[in-house]
GROMACS .gro file of C-alpha atoms in nm:
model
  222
    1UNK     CA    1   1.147  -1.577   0.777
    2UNK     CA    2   1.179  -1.852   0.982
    3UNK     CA    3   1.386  -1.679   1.226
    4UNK     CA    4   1.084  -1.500   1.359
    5UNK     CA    5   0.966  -1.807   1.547
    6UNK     CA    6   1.322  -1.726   1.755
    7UNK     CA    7   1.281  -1.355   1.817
    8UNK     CA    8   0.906  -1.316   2.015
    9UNK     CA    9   1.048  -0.941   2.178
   10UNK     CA   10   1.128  -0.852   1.790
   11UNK     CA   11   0.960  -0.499   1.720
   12UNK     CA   12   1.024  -0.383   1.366
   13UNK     CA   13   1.038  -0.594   1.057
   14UNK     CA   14   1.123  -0.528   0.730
   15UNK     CA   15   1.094  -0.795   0.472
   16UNK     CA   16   0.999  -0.606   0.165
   17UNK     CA   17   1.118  -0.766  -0.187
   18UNK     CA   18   1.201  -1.049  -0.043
   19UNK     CA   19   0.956  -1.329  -0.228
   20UNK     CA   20   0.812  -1.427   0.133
   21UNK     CA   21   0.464  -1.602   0.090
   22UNK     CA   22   0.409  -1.712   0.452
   23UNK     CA   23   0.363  -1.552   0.738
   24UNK     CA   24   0.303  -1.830   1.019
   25UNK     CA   25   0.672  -1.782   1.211
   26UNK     CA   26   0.557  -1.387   1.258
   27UNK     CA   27   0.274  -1.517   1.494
   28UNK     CA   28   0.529  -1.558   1.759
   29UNK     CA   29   0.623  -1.202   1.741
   30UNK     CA   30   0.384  -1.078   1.994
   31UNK     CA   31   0.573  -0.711   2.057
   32UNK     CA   32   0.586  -0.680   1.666
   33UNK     CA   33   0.461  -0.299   1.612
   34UNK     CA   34   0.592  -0.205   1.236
   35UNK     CA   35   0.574  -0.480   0.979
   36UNK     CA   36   0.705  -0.375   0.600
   37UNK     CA   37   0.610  -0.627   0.340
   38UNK     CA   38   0.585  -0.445   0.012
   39UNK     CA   39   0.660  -0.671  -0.304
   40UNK     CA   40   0.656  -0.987  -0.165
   41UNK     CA   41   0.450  -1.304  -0.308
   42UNK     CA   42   0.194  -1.326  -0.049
   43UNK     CA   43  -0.045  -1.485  -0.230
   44UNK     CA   44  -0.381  -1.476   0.011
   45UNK     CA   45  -0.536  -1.248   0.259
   46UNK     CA   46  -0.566  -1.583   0.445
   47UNK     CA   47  -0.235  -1.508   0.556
   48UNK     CA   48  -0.322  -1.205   0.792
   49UNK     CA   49  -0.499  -1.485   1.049
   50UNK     CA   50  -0.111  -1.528   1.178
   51UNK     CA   51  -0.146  -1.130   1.213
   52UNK     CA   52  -0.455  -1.103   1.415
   53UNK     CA   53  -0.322  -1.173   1.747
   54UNK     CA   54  -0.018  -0.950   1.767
   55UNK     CA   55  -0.184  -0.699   1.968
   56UNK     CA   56   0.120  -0.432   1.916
   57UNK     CA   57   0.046  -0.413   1.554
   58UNK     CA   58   0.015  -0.048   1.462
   59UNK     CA   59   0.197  -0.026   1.074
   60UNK     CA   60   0.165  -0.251   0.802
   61UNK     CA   61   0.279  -0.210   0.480
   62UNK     CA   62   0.123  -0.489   0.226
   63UNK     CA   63   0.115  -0.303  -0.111
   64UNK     CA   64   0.241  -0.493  -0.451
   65UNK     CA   65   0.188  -0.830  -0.322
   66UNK     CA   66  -0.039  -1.064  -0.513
   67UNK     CA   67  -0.326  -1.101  -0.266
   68UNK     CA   68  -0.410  -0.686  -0.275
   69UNK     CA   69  -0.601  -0.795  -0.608
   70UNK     CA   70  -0.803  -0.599  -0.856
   71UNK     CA   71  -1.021  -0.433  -0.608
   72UNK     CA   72  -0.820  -0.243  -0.347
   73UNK     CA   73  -1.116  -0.117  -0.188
   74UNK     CA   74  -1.174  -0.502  -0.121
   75UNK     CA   75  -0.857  -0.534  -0.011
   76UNK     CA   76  -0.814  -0.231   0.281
   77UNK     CA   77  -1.181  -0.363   0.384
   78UNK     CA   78  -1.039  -0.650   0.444
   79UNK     CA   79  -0.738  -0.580   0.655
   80UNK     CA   80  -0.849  -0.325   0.846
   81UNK     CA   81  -1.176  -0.544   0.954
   82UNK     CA   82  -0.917  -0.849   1.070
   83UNK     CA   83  -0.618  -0.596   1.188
   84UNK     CA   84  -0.870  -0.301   1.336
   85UNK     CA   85  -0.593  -0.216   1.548
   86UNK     CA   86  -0.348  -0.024   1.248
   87UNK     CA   87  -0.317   0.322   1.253
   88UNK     CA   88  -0.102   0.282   0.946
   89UNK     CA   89  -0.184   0.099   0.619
   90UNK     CA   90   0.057   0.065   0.316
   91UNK     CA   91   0.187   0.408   0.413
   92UNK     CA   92  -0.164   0.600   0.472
   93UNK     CA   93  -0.349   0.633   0.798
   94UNK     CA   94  -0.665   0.445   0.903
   95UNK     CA   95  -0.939   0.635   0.982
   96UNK     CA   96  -1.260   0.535   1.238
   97UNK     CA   97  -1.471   0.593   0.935
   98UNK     CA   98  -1.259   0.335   0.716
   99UNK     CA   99  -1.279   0.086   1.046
  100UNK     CA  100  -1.636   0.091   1.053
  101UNK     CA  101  -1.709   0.059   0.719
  102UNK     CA  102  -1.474  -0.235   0.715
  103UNK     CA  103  -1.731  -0.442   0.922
  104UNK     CA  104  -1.955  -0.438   0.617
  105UNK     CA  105  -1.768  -0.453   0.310
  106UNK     CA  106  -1.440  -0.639   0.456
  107UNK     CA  107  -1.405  -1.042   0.490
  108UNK     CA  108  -1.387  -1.222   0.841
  109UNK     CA  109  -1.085  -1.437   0.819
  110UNK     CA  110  -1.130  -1.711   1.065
  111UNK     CA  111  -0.887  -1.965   0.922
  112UNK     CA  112  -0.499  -2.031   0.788
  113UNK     CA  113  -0.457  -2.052   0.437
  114UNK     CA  114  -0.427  -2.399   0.258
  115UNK     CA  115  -0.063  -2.514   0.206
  116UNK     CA  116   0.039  -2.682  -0.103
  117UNK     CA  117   0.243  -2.968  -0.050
  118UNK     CA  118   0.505  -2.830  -0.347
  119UNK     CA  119   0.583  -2.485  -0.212
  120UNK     CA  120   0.949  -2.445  -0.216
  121UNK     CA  121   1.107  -2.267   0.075
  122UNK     CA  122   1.297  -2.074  -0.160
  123UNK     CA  123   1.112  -1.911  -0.447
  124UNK     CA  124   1.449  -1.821  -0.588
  125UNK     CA  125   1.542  -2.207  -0.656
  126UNK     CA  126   1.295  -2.185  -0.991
  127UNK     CA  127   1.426  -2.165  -1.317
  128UNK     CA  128   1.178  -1.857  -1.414
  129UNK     CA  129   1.337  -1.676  -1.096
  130UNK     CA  130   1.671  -1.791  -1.150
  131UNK     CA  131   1.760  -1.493  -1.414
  132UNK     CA  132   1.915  -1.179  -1.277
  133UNK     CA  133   1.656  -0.879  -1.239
  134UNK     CA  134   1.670  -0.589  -1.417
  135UNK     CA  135   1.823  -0.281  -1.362
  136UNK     CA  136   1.535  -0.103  -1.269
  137UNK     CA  137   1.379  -0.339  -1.033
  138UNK     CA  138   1.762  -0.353  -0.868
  139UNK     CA  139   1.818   0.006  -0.834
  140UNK     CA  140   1.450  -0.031  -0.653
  141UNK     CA  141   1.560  -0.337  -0.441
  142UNK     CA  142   1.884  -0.149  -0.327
  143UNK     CA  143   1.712   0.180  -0.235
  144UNK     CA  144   1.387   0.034  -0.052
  145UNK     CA  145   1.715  -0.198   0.170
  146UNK     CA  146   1.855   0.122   0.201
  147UNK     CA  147   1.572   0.362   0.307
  148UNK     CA  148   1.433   0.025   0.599
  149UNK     CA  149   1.825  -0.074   0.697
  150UNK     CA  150   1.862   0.295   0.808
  151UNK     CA  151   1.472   0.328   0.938
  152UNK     CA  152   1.607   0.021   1.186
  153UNK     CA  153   1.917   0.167   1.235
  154UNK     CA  154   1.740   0.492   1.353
  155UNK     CA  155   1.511   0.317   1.600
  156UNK     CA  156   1.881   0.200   1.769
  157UNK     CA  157   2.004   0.549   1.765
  158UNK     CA  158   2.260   0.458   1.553
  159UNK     CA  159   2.429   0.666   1.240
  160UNK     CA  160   2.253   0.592   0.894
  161UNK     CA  161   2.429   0.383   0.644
  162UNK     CA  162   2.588   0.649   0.346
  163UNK     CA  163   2.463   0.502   0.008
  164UNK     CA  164   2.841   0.434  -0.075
  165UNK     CA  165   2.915   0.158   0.225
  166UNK     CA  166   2.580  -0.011   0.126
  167UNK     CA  167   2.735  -0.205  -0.154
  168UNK     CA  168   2.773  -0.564   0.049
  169UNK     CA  169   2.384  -0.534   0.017
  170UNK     CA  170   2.414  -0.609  -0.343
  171UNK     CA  171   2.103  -0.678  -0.518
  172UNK     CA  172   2.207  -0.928  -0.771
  173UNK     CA  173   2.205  -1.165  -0.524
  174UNK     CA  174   1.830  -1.286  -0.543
  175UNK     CA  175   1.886  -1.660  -0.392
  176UNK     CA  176   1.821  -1.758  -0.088
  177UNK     CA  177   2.165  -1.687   0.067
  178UNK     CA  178   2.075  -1.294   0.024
  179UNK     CA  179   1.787  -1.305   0.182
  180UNK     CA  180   1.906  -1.478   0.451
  181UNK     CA  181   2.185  -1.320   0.545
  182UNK     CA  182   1.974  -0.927   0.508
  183UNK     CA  183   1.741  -1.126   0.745
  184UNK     CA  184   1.988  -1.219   0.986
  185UNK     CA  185   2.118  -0.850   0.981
  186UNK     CA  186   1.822  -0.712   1.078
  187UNK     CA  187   1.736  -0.929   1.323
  188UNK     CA  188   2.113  -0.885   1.475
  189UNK     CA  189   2.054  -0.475   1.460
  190UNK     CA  190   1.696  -0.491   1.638
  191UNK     CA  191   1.819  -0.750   1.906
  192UNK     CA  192   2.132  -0.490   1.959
  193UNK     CA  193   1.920  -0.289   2.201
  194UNK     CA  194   1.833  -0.579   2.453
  195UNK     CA  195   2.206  -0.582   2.540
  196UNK     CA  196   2.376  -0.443   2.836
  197UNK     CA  197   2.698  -0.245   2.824
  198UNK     CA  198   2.898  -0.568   2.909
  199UNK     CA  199   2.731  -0.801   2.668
  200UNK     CA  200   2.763  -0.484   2.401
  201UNK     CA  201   3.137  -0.520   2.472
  202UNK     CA  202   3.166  -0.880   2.415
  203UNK     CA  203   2.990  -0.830   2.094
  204UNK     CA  204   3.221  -0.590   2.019
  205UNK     CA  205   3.486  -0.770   2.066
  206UNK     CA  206   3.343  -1.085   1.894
  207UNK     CA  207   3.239  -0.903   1.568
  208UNK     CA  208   3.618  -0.732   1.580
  209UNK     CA  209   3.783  -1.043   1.537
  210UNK     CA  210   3.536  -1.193   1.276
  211UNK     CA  211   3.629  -0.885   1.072
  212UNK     CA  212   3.962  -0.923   1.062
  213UNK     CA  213   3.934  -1.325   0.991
  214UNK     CA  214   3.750  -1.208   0.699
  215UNK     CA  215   3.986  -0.961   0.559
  216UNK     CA  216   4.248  -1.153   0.589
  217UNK     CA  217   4.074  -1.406   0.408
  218UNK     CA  218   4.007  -1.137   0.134
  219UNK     CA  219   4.400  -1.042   0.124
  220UNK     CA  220   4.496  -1.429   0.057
  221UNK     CA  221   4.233  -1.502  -0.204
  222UNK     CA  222   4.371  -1.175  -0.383
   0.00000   0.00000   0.00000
């Protein structure tokens, strides 16, 4: 998510089932207001100190990722005393009771978490994540994209995507190169709406003749 550091005006981000374990490059995104991280591999709470000074911050979804733990009274605690600003967490609404009971029972995080010197940038590059997923968990991957592409899509006041022209989002491709480019899309649709008319045009234009480069790519490879 490295892209992050590049986009500081960025407002929504959805990054769920993605295998993201850091979230340093979002502490640059200081208009960020909806953040969607379900099913990641965040691996600490530690992470949320790149969180606590985004003062737009009202949704965060964190569910399913490693650092929620055992105890997920612990866990909201936690959050809600370092982000007390949510009104929204993992889908259910923060109440002032749950804030100030979060001063007592939820952890002050005052410091980054430790970095070991043999994380990989890509969690797909391991041989235990190398094997396709299953069925289930790609019907899940493919419908969560969906469901978030067309949740961004409806912040532009643009159409939603039909399930049938969502197949170049194809979740079999779990390296790095998917994630990327689903990245880059996003980013692309949420930066959309800082454009003028003219510089829509140009985009237009630009994204026109890209398409037909690639299909006629397509036609001499068939």
């Amino acid at each position: 998510i490295s892209i992050c550091r590049d986009l500081p005006n960025i407002e929504v981000i959805t990054f769920s089932v993605n295998g993201i374990s850091d979230l340093e490059p979002l502490n640059q995104c200081q208009n960020l207001s909806e953040l969607y991280l379900r099913k990641n591999n965040i691996t600490s709470l530690n992470e949320l100190f790149y969180l606590k000074k985004l003062p737009r911050l009202r949704v965060l979804w964190l569910s399913e990722n490693p650092c929620c733990g055992s105890d997920p009274h612990r866990y909201r605690m936690t959050v809600l005393r370092n982000l007390p600003s949510l009104q929204k967490l993992d889908n259910q609404a923060v109440t002032e009771e749950e804030l100030t009971q979060a001063l007592v029972d939820g952890e002050e995080i005052t410091a980054p978490p430790a970095r070991s010197s043999l994380e990989s940038s890509c969690p797909g590059s391991t041989a235990s994540s190398a094997a396709e997923p299953t069925t289930e968990t790609e019907r899940e991957l493919l419908n969560f994209s969906l469901e978030e592409t067309n949740k961004i899509r409806e912040e532009l006041g643009m159409k939603p995507v039909p399930r049938d022209k969502f197949s170049s989002f194809s979740p079999r491709e779990t390296d790095c190169n998917r994630k990327k480019r689903n990245n880059v899309l996003n980013a692309i649709l949420l930066l959309t709406k800082e454009l003028d008319a003219e510089a829509l045009e140009v985009l237009q234009q630009t994204v026109g003749r890209r398409l037909q480069a690639c299909r006629k790519k397509e036609l001499q490879e068939e």
